Structures are given as structure tokens and as C-alpha cells.
Short mmCIF file of C-alpha atoms and ligand atoms in Angstrom, two decimals:
data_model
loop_
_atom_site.label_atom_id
_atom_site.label_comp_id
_atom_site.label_asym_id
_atom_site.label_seq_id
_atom_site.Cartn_x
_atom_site.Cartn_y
_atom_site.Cartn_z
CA UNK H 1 31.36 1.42 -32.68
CA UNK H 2 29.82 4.42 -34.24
CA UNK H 3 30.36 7.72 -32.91
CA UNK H 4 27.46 8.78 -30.86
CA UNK H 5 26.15 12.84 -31.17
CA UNK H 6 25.62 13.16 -27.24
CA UNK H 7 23.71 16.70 -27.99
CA UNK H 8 21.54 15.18 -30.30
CA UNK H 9 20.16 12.46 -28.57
CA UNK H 10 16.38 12.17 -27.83
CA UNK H 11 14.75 11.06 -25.00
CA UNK H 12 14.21 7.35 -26.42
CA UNK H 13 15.71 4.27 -26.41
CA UNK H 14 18.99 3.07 -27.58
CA UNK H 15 20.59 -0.12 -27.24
CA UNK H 16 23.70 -0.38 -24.91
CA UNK H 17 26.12 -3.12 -24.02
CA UNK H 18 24.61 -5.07 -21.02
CA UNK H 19 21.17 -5.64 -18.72
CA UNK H 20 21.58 -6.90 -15.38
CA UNK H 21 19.12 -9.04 -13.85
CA UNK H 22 17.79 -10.98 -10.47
CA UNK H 23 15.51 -13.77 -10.41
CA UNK H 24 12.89 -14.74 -7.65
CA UNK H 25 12.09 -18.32 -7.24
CA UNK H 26 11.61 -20.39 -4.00
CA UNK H 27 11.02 -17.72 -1.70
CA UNK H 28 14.39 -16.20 -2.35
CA UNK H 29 16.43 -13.58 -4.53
CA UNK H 30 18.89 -15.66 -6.26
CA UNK H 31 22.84 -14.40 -8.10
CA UNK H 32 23.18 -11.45 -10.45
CA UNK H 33 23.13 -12.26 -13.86
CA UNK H 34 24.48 -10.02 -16.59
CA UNK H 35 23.11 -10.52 -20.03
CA UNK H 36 23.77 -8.91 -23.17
CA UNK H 37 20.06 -10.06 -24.72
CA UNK H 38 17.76 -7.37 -24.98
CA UNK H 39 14.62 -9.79 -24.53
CA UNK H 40 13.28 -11.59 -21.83
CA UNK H 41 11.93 -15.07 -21.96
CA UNK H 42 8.95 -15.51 -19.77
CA UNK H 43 6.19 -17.80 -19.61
CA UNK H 44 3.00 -16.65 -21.58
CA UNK H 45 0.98 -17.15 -18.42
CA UNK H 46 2.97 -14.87 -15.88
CA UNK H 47 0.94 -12.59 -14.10
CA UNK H 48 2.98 -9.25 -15.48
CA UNK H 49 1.14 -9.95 -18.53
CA UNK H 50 -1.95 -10.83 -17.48
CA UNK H 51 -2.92 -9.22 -13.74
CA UNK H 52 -0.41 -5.84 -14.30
CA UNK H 53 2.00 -7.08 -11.57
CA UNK H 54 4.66 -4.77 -13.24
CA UNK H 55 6.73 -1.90 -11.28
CA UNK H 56 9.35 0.15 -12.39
CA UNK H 57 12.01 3.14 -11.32
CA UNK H 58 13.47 5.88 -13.36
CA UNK H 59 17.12 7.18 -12.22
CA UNK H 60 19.96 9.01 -14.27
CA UNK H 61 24.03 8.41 -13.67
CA UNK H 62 25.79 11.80 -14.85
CA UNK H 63 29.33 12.86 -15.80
CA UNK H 64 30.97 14.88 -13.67
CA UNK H 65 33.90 17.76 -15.14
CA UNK H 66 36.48 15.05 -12.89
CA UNK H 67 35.37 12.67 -15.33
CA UNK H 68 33.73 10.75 -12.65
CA UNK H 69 30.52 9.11 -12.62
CA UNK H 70 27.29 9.81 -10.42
CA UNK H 71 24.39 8.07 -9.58
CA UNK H 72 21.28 10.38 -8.64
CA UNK H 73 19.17 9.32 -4.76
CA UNK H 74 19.69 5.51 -5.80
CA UNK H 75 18.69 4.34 -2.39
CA UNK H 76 15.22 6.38 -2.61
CA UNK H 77 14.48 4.42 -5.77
CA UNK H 78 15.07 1.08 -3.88
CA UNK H 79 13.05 2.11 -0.92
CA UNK H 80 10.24 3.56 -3.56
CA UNK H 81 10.26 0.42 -5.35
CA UNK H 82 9.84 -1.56 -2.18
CA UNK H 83 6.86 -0.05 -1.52
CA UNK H 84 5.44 -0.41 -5.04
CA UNK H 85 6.21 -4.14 -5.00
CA UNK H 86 3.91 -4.15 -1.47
CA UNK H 87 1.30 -2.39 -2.83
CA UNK H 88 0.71 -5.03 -6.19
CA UNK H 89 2.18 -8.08 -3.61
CA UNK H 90 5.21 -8.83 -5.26
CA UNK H 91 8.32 -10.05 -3.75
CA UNK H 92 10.37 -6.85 -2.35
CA UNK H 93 14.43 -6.74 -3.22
CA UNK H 94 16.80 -5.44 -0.71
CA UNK H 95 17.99 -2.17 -0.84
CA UNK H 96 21.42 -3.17 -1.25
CA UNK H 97 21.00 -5.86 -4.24
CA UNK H 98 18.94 -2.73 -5.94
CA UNK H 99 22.43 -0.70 -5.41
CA UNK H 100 24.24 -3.45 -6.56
CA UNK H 101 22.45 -4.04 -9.83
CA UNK H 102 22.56 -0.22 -10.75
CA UNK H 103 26.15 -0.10 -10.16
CA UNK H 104 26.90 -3.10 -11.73
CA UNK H 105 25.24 -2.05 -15.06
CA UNK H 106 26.16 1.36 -14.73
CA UNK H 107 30.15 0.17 -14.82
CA UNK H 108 29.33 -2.25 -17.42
CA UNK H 109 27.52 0.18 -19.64
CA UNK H 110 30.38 3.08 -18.85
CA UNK H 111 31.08 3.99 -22.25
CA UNK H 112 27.39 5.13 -22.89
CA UNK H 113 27.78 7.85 -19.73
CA UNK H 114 27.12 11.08 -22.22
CA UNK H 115 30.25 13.60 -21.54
CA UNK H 116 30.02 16.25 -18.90
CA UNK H 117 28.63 19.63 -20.56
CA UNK H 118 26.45 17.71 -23.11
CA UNK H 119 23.23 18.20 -21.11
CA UNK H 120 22.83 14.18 -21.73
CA UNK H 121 23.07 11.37 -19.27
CA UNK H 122 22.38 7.67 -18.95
CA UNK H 123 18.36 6.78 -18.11
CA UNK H 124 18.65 3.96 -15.54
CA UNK H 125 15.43 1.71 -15.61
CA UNK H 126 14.81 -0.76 -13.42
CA UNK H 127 11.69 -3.20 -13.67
CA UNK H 128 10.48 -5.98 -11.43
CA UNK H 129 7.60 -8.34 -12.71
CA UNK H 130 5.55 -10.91 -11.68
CA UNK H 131 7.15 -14.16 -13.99
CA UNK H 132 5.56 -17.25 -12.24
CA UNK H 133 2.54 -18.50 -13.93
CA UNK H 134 -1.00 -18.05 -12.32
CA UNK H 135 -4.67 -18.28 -14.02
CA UNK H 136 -6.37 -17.08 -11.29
CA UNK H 137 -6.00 -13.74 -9.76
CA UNK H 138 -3.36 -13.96 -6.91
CA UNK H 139 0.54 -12.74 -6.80
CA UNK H 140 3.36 -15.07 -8.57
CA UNK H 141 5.51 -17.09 -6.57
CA UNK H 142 8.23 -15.68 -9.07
CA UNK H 143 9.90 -12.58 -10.29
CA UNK H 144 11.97 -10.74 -11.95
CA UNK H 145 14.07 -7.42 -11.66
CA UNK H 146 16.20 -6.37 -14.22
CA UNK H 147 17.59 -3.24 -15.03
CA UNK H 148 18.61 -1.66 -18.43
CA UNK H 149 20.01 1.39 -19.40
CA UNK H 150 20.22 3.99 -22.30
CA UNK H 151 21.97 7.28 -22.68
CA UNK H 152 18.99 10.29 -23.16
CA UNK H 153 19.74 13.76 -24.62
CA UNK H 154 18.55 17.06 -22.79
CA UNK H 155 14.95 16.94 -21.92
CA UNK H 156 14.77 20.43 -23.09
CA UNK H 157 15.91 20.68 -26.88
CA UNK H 158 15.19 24.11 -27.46
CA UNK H 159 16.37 25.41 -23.75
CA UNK H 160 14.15 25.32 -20.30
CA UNK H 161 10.98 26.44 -21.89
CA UNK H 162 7.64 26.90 -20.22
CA UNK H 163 4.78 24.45 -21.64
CA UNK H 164 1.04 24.60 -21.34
CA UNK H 165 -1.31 21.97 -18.95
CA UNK H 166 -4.91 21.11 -18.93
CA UNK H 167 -7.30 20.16 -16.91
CA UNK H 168 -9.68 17.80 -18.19
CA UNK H 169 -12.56 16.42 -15.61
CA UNK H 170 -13.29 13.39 -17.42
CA UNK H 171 -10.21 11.50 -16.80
CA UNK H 172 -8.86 10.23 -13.64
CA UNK H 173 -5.12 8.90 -13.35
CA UNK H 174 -6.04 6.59 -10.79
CA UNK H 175 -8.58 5.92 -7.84
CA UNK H 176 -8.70 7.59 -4.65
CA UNK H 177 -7.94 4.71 -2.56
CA UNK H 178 -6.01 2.97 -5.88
CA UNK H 179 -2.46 2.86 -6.63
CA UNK H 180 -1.60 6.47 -7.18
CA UNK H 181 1.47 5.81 -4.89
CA UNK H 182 3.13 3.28 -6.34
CA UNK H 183 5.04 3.39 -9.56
CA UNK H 184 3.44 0.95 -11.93
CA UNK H 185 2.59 -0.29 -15.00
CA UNK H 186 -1.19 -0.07 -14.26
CA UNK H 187 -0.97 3.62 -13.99
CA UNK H 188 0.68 4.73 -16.96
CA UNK H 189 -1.83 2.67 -19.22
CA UNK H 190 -4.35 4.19 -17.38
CA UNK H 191 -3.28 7.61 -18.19
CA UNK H 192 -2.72 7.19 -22.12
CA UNK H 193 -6.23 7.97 -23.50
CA UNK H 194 -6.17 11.38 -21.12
CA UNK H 195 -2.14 12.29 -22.55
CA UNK H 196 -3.24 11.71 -25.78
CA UNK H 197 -6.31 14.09 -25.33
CA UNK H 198 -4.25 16.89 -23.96
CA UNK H 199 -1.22 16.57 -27.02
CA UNK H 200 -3.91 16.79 -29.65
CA UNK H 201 -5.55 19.88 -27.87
CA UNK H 202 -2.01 21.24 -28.17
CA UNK H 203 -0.92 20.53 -24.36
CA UNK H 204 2.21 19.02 -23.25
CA UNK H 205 0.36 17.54 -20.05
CA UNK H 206 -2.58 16.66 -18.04
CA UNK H 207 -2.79 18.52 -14.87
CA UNK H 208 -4.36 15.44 -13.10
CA UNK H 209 -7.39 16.92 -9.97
CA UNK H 210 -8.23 14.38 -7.39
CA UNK H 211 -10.43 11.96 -8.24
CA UNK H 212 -12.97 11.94 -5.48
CA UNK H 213 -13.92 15.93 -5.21
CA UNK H 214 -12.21 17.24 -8.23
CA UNK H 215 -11.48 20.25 -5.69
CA UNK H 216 -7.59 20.00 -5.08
CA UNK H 217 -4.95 19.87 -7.77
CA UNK H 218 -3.06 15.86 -7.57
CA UNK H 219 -0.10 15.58 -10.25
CA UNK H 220 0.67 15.79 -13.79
CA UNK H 221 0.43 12.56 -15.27
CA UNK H 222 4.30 11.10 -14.52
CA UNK H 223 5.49 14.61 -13.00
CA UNK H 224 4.56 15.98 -9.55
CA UNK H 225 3.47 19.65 -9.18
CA UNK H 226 4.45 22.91 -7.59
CA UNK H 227 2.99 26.18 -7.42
CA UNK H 228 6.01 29.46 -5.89
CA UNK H 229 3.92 32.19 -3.89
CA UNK H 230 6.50 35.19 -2.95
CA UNK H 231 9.15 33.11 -0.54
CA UNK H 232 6.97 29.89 -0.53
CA UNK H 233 7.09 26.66 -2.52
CA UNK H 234 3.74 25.16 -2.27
CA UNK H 235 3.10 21.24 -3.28
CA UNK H 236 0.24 18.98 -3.14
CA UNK H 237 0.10 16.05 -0.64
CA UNK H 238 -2.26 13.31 -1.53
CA UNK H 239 -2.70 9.94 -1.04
CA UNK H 240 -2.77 9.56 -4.32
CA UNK H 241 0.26 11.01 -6.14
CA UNK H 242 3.55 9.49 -6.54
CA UNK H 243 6.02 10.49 -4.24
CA UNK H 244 8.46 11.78 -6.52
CA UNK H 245 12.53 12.01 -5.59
CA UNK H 246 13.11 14.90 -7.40
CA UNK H 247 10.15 16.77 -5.80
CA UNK H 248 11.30 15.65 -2.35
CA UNK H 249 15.15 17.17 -3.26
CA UNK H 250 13.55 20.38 -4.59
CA UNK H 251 11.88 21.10 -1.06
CA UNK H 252 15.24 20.24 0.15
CA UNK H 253 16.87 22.80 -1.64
CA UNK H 254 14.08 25.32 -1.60
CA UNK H 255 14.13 25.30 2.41
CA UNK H 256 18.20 25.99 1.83
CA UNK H 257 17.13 28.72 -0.43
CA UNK H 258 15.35 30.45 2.60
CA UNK H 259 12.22 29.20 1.14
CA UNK H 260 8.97 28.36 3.17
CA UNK H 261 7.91 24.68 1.97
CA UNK H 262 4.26 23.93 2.28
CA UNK H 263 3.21 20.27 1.34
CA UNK H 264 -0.86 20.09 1.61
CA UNK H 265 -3.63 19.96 -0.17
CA UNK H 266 -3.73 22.38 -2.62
CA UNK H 267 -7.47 23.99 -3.94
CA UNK H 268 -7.69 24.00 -7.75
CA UNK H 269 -8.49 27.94 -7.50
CA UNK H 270 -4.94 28.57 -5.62
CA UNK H 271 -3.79 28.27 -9.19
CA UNK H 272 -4.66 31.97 -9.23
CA UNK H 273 -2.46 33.16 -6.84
CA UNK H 274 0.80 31.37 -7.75
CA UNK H 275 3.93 33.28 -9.97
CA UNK H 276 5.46 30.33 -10.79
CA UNK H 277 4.44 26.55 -11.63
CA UNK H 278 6.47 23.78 -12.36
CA UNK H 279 6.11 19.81 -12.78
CA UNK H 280 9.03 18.51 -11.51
CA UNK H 281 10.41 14.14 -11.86
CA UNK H 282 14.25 12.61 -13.26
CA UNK H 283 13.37 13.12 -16.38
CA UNK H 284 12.85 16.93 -16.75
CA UNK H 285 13.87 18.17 -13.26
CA UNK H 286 11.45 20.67 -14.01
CA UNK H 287 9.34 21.63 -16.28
CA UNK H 288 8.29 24.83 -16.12
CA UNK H 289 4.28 25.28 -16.30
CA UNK H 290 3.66 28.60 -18.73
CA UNK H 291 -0.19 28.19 -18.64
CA UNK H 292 -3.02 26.21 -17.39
CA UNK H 293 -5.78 25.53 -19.36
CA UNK H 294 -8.82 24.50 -17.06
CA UNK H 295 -11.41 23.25 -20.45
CA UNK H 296 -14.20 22.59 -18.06
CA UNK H 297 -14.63 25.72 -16.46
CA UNK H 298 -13.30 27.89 -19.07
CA UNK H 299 -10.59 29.04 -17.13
CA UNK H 300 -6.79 30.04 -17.94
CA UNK H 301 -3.99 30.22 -15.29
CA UNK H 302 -0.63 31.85 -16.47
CA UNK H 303 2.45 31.77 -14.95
CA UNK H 304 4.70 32.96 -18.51
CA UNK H 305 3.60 35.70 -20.66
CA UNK H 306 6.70 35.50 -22.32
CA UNK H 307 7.63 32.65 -22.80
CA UNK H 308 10.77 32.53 -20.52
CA UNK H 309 10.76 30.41 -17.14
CA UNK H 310 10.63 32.17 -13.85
CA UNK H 311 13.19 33.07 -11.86
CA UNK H 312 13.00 30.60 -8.44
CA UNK H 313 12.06 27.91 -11.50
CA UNK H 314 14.99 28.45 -12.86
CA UNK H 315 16.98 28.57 -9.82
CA UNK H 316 16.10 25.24 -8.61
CA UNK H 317 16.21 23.73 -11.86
CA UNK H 318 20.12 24.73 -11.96
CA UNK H 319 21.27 24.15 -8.37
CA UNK H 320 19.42 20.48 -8.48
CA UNK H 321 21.47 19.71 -11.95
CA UNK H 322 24.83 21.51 -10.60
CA UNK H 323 24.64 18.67 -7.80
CA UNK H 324 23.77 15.85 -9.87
CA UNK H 325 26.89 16.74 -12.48
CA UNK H 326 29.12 17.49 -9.15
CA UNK H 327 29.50 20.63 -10.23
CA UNK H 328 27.99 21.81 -6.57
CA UNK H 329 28.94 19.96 -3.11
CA UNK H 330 26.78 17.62 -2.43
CA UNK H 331 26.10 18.21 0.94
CA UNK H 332 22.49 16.32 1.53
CA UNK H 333 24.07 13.34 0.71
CA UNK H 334 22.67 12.48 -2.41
CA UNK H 335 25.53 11.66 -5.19
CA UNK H 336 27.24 8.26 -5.18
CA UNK H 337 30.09 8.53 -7.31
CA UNK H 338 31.36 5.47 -9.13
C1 PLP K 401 8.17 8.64 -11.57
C2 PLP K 401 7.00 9.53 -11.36
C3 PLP K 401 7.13 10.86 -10.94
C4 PLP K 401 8.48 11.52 -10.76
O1 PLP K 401 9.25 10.92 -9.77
P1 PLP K 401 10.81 11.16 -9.73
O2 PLP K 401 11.27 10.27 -8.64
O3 PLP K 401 11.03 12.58 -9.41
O4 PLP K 401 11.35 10.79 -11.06
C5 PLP K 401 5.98 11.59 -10.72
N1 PLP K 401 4.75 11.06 -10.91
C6 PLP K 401 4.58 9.80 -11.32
C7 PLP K 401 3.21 9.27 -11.51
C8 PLP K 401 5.69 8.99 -11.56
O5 PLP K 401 5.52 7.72 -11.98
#
């Protein structure tokens, strides 16, 4: 095998050893199977294709100084995709076959674990789709889950940099009483036309507002948001926003801080008052939020004026990775080392 350069990898894909997956048929979750194929072979009518019955999970496995392997909150992924899988009607799987799978690939796939210190780590994705075939609109009788991995490089290439955000009025990420909640398919394609608005206006991200009153501030695009006020970390609840794992461990960690958490809805003009933003999700942690560029009303929020991230940013950002890596005890629970 070639020698891979762990601190140069991107954030894309890369082929690994083995895919794990678990097949639905007959009202029941059937055996583990382990495949080394990286293509699925489904029939052109399933309703993934066809009626977006398509959910998926982001998690990373990390390399600790012991050498050890750990696995990042895998049981909040399992209970998160469980609800996802309600909300499109697909077949739920047990927490403990999702545990199974990810350890099972995550052993099998060992060698791709980036070293400790490299800033890298292995992407864990697991996907569960509708496979049975159906013409008219109604949930499959069959499905899949399968999970893949592939080893990412440091979210941050040139160090935890502030980015800008902008609001833009004419797209919504998703309805008011949609699917905001649940992590699927639907919502990403929804949100492409919007992303690719804000990168060619020279913005790393859509700071998404709620679709109904376009008065409080909902996520950004696949990252929740958080505004720090003095001693408080402030993020939005809605309906309508993903309940992200890494958000939920931050207000963990903030209230161990000494921090006040506040999780409500948050006014779009509150942006004003905050020192510090972030969007936080596994893939970033955070990332800090240097400006916010509202293009309707004319309006700039800034939280950077030069260019560094803030302090309680930063903070967080390094106690939540110090007890991912094991560097930290993990005393919430959180780690489950292979
Ligand atoms: C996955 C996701 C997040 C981040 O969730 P994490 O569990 O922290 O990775 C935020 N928003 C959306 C829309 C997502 O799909």
C-alpha cells in the first residue's frame, strides 16, 4: 500500500478496505455483511431514488497518544438516526446493531485511523435507504444501512480561522413544519442552489432564518449556530434545525466552563450584541463565524476584526477535541474506545 500523508489529507473521499452493511426484508433486520465493493446494487425502482427515502449520520473514530482508538457519541447517532428513519417512514435499526456496524468497520478499516497529532481522523458515514421497489408514493418494505468510512485531514488547513456567513431571504433550507429535524438526503439537495449562492458571493455559509417569519436566526446549512454574550452561550431552538451532537456536547462543556447556556429562539437583530459566533457539527467542531453578512437589509455583524478566533471559541473548540483524542478524561461519558 502506498504511504498515506495524514496532514495532507482533504476533507473528501478515499477508498478504504471494507463497508459493512444490514439488509431489511420481511419485516426484519437480517446478519451483518462485510463487503469490500464500493457499489451497491439496487433495484432502479427503489424509493431512495425516486421518493428521497435516504438518511444518513456523520461520526469520526480518533487516535488517541495510547495508540488506542475512539469512537465520538456513537449511541446519539443511532438514536438521531432513529428518529430520521420515523420521520421519512423507514424501517428504524436498533441502537445496538448501529454500534455494532460502526465498530465492526471501524476494526476492519484500522489501518486508515490517521495517527494521533495529525489533526486527521476517520469520517464514519452511515446511510440507510429505502431499496424495495414502489411506483406509487408510500415507504419500501425494504432497506438498507450500510456504513463506509474514509480517513479526512484537518477541517482547518490553514489553522482555526474565522469565516464569513450570509443571510440571504430568498432561500429556505427546509419548511417550517418539514424535515428540518431529521438528517436527510432531501435537505441537503434542497440547500445546494442557496450554498452555491453564498461561495460565489465569497461566503463560506448560509446563515439559514426561519422560514415562516424570517425573524429568528435557524442554522447554517449542515452546522448549528451559537452566538457567546459575556458568561453566556446562546443557541437557537427550533423545530426546524437539526439537533446536532456536537452542539449538544458544547453546552455540555460550556455549563462545566461556568457558562450560562440559553437554548431559545434567537431574534436575527441579537446578532448585534454577541462577541463571539460559531457554527458548530463533526466535521469542523467549530467554525468560528468572523462576520455576518445580512444582503437583504444591508447589514454587517462582526465578531473578528482580525482575523483570529475568539477566546471562549477557541476554548471549546480545544477541550471538545482534547476529549475526543483522549487527551482529556472523558468524564460525560462520551468516548468508546476500541
Ligand atoms: C449533521 C448536521 C449538523 C451537525 O450535527 P453534528 O451531530 O454535530 O455533526 C447540523 N445541521 C445539519 C443540517 C446537519 O445535517
Amino acid at each position: 500500500m502506498k504511504e498515506i500523508d495524514w496532514s495532507n489529507l482533504s476533507f473528501g473521499y478515499m477508498p478504504t478496505d471494507y463497508n459493512v452493511r444490514i439488509n431489511y426484508r420481511n419485516g426484519a433486520w437480517g446478519e451483518l455483511e462485510i463487503s469490500s465493493s464500493e457499489y451497491i446494487n439496487i433495484h432502479m425502482a427503489a424509493t431512495c431514488l425516486h421518493y428521497g427515502q435516504e438518511s444518513f449520520e456523520g461520526l469520526k473514530a480518533f487516535r488517541g497518544k495510547d495508540g488506542k482508538v475512539r469512537i465520538f457519541r456513537m449511541e446519539e447517532n443511532a438514536k438521531r438516526m432513529q428518529l430520521s428513519c420515523q420521520g421519512i417512514m423507514m424501517a428504524e435499526l436498533p441502537v445496538e446493531r448501529f454500534e455494532e456496524a460502526i465498530t465492526k468497520v471501524v476494526q476492519l478499516n484500522e489501518r486508515f485511523v490517521p495517527p494521533y497529532g495529525s489533526g486527521a481522523s476517520l469520517y464514519i458515514r452511515p446511510l440507510l435507504i429505502g431499496t424495495g421497489a414502489e411506483v406509487g408514493v408510500k415507504p419500501a418494505k425494504e432497506y438498507m444501512f450500510l456504513v463506509l468510512v474514509t480517513p479526512v485531514g484537518p477541517y482547518f488547513k490553514t489553522g482555526f480561522k474565522p469565516s464569513p456567513y450570509a443571510i440571504l431571504r430568498h432561500y429556505d433550507r427546509v419548511a417550517p413544519l418539514g424535515t428540518g429535524r431529521y438528517k436527510i438526503g432531501g435537505n441537503y439537495a434542497a440547500s445546494l442552489m442557496a450554498g452555491e449562492e453564498a461561495h460565489r458571493l465569497g461566503y463560506s455559509a448560509v446563515l439559514y432564518l426561519d422560514a415562516k417569519e424570517k425573524k429568528y436566526i435557524d442554522e447554517c446549512g449542515p452546522a448549528n449556530f451559537f452566538g457567546i454574550r459575556g458568561n453566556s452561550y446562546i443557541t437557537p431552538k427550533s423545530d426546524s434545525i437539526l439537533p446536532s451532537i456536537t452542539n449538544k456536547s458544547l453546552m455540555v462543556l460550556a455549563e462545566d466552563l461556568g457558562m450560562t447556556v440559553e437554548c431559545r429562539p434567537v431574534p436575527v437583530e441579537e446578532l448585534s450584541t454577541f462577541e463571539e459566533a460559531g457554527a458548530c457539527g463533526t466535521a469542523a467542531v467549530i467554525s468560528p463565524v468572523g462576520k455576518i453578512d445580512d444582503l437583504d437589509e444591508n447589514k454587517s455583524y462582526i465578531f473578528s476584526k482580525d482575523g483570529e478566533a475568539g477566546p471562549v471559541c477557541t476554548k471549546l473548540y480545544n477541550k471538545l477535541m482534547a476529549i475526543q483524542c483522549g487527551d482529556e478524561p472523558d468524564t460525560h461519558n462520551w468516548v468508546t474506545v476500541l
